């Protein structure tokens, strides 16, 4: 009844993804209405691809199980043990959940300004967004891919709509994250190919949207 009230009393409703729109119309007698439209979040394309990317894996956002941080942490520690020339950087916090992932090549920052986050994506080779919860959209995956990261994601919510991605986890487990990271690290030509494809194929450009 609340959703029907909104539909019947607004000139326009914008949804950030097809997924959010489908959830809004769930169990209603119709799937869309003339005053409803999808308007994706968008960004300006970075000026240049960073050809000197570090052997670095990045995770940003809330450091909780809903975001899959626990899965990432277990996977990345195994990766850092197996590939000592690689590093991992984490930016974010979560006072309600505590995880203590420690490794000499792992660095954890508190919240960083948005410009520093974008710079972190530009410097890093791989980004991981293993959300358990249904992301309405997923700006982290869009921004990291746009900055030339090979971006691994889950398929939850609107994440598949953020960019043209073939690094989607079939199973949301730490082992699957480990195996996908291992594949990218041991196949540098594939890693570079995915990085360049993500950088050159920004889907949600702000000048268009």
XYZ file of C-alpha atoms in Angstrom:
209
model
C 0.000 0.000 0.000
C 2.903 2.372 0.691
C 4.438 1.670 -2.715
C 1.087 2.202 -4.442
C 0.731 5.505 -2.580
C 4.139 6.601 -3.870
C 3.366 5.464 -7.440
C 0.077 7.327 -7.546
C 1.298 10.580 -6.005
C 4.632 11.334 -7.666
C 5.503 12.831 -11.043
C 8.647 10.747 -11.421
C 10.444 7.928 -9.602
C 14.081 7.224 -10.470
C 15.626 3.839 -9.696
C 19.412 3.321 -9.495
C 19.212 -0.104 -11.186
C 16.888 -2.561 -12.883
C 17.172 -4.660 -9.763
C 15.821 -1.951 -7.441
C 12.952 -1.301 -9.838
C 12.069 -4.998 -9.972
C 12.093 -5.163 -6.154
C 9.855 -2.093 -5.910
C 7.245 -3.720 -8.169
C 7.479 -7.121 -6.503
C 3.967 -8.477 -5.700
C 2.287 -5.473 -7.338
C -0.244 -6.109 -10.148
C 2.110 -4.558 -12.758
C 5.874 -4.380 -13.366
C 6.292 -0.748 -14.365
C 4.452 2.573 -14.656
C 4.822 5.610 -16.900
C 6.335 7.743 -14.127
C 9.123 5.243 -13.401
C 12.598 5.363 -14.915
C 16.035 3.867 -14.316
C 18.762 6.484 -13.812
C 22.086 4.829 -13.113
C 24.759 6.463 -10.950
C 27.528 7.654 -13.244
C 31.099 8.945 -13.239
C 33.514 10.875 -15.404
C 35.940 8.649 -17.278
C 39.479 8.844 -15.847
C 41.912 10.674 -18.118
C 44.481 7.913 -18.547
C 45.089 4.282 -17.683
C 47.835 3.814 -15.102
C 50.459 1.689 -16.867
C 52.450 1.318 -13.635
C 49.862 -0.427 -11.544
C 51.133 -2.028 -8.365
C 50.806 -5.712 -7.549
C 48.070 -4.717 -5.172
C 44.584 -5.985 -4.300
C 42.083 -3.511 -2.864
C 38.897 -3.759 -0.777
C 36.951 -0.625 0.186
C 33.749 -0.041 2.153
C 32.233 -1.270 5.400
C 34.332 -4.029 6.889
C 31.473 -6.372 7.715
C 30.045 -9.726 6.669
C 27.262 -8.105 4.619
C 29.955 -6.695 2.347
C 31.784 -10.035 2.357
C 34.795 -8.625 4.188
C 35.260 -11.826 6.185
C 35.378 -13.859 2.954
C 37.837 -11.435 1.396
C 40.068 -11.394 4.467
C 40.507 -15.151 4.626
C 41.139 -15.339 0.864
C 43.618 -12.481 0.657
C 45.754 -13.763 3.553
C 46.200 -17.048 1.667
C 47.065 -15.087 -1.500
C 49.674 -12.976 0.291
C 51.242 -16.105 1.733
C 51.408 -17.753 -1.697
C 52.515 -14.664 -3.631
C 54.885 -12.646 -1.380
C 55.467 -9.975 -4.037
C 51.786 -8.960 -3.868
C 50.191 -6.598 -1.349
C 46.645 -5.821 -0.226
C 45.119 -2.532 0.888
C 41.827 -2.133 2.739
C 39.994 1.149 3.357
C 36.968 1.379 5.633
C 35.750 0.436 9.090
C 32.875 -1.191 10.962
C 32.552 -0.672 14.737
C 29.835 -3.346 15.036
C 32.019 -6.198 13.717
C 35.651 -6.912 14.464
C 38.041 -8.857 12.242
C 41.775 -9.130 12.779
C 43.373 -10.023 9.480
C 47.104 -9.521 9.849
C 49.929 -9.883 7.361
C 53.094 -7.938 6.690
C 51.824 -7.144 3.159
C 48.323 -6.144 4.297
C 47.524 -2.540 5.169
C 44.215 -1.397 6.654
C 43.181 2.277 6.481
C 40.244 3.944 8.144
C 37.821 5.828 5.891
C 39.671 7.781 3.198
C 38.500 10.821 1.219
C 36.881 9.922 -2.084
C 39.777 11.302 -4.155
C 42.213 9.044 -2.291
C 39.935 6.059 -2.885
C 39.905 6.771 -6.625
C 43.692 7.105 -6.567
C 43.894 3.772 -4.756
C 41.857 2.151 -7.528
C 44.106 3.731 -10.139
C 47.220 2.308 -8.471
C 45.812 -1.167 -7.769
C 45.604 -4.150 -10.104
C 42.628 -5.995 -8.616
C 39.523 -4.941 -6.691
C 37.181 -7.309 -4.841
C 33.490 -6.542 -4.107
C 32.070 -9.794 -2.651
C 28.831 -8.445 -1.158
C 26.435 -10.868 0.478
C 23.628 -8.343 0.732
C 21.660 -7.169 -2.273
C 23.447 -4.010 -3.400
C 20.968 -1.467 -4.845
C 23.680 -0.612 -7.392
C 27.335 -0.892 -6.355
C 29.368 2.258 -6.918
C 32.567 0.649 -5.629
C 32.612 -1.886 -8.443
C 31.807 0.758 -11.069
C 34.555 3.109 -9.886
C 37.255 0.477 -9.457
C 36.568 -1.022 -12.889
C 36.552 2.437 -14.481
C 39.989 3.051 -13.000
C 41.369 -0.076 -14.628
C 41.082 -2.660 -11.858
C 40.238 -6.234 -12.678
C 37.148 -6.200 -10.465
C 35.783 -9.374 -8.868
C 32.177 -9.145 -7.656
C 29.306 -11.219 -6.388
C 26.063 -11.242 -8.372
C 23.956 -9.726 -5.594
C 21.443 -6.988 -6.325
C 22.478 -4.416 -8.919
C 26.193 -5.338 -8.998
C 25.977 -7.051 -12.434
C 24.659 -3.755 -13.860
C 27.628 -1.636 -12.773
C 29.934 -2.596 -15.657
C 30.478 -5.329 -18.242
C 31.979 -7.937 -15.927
C 32.967 -11.565 -16.394
C 34.689 -11.882 -12.998
C 31.479 -12.739 -11.146
C 31.779 -15.286 -8.355
C 29.730 -18.431 -8.991
C 29.903 -19.324 -5.323
C 30.266 -16.697 -2.630
C 33.028 -18.343 -0.601
C 36.535 -17.382 0.449
C 37.923 -20.273 -1.584
C 36.255 -19.028 -4.782
C 37.698 -15.564 -4.173
C 41.122 -17.146 -3.600
C 40.917 -19.174 -6.811
C 39.870 -16.166 -8.900
C 42.644 -14.020 -7.430
C 45.153 -16.795 -8.063
C 44.041 -17.093 -11.691
C 44.507 -13.364 -12.308
C 47.884 -13.252 -10.580
C 49.297 -16.278 -12.402
C 48.039 -15.056 -15.787
C 49.416 -11.506 -16.112
C 48.367 -11.164 -19.764
C 44.762 -11.984 -18.839
C 44.959 -9.554 -15.921
C 46.177 -6.728 -18.176
C 43.544 -7.540 -20.798
C 40.726 -7.278 -18.244
C 42.155 -4.100 -16.742
C 42.279 -2.354 -20.121
C 38.837 -3.608 -21.126
C 37.314 -2.277 -17.916
C 39.061 1.072 -18.344
C 38.073 1.467 -22.001
C 34.456 0.363 -21.639
C 32.935 2.611 -19.019
C 29.188 1.973 -19.198
C 27.720 4.729 -17.015
C 29.330 7.959 -18.268
C 28.176 11.125 -16.530
C 28.088 13.072 -19.814
C 25.467 10.623 -21.113
C 23.416 10.318 -17.961
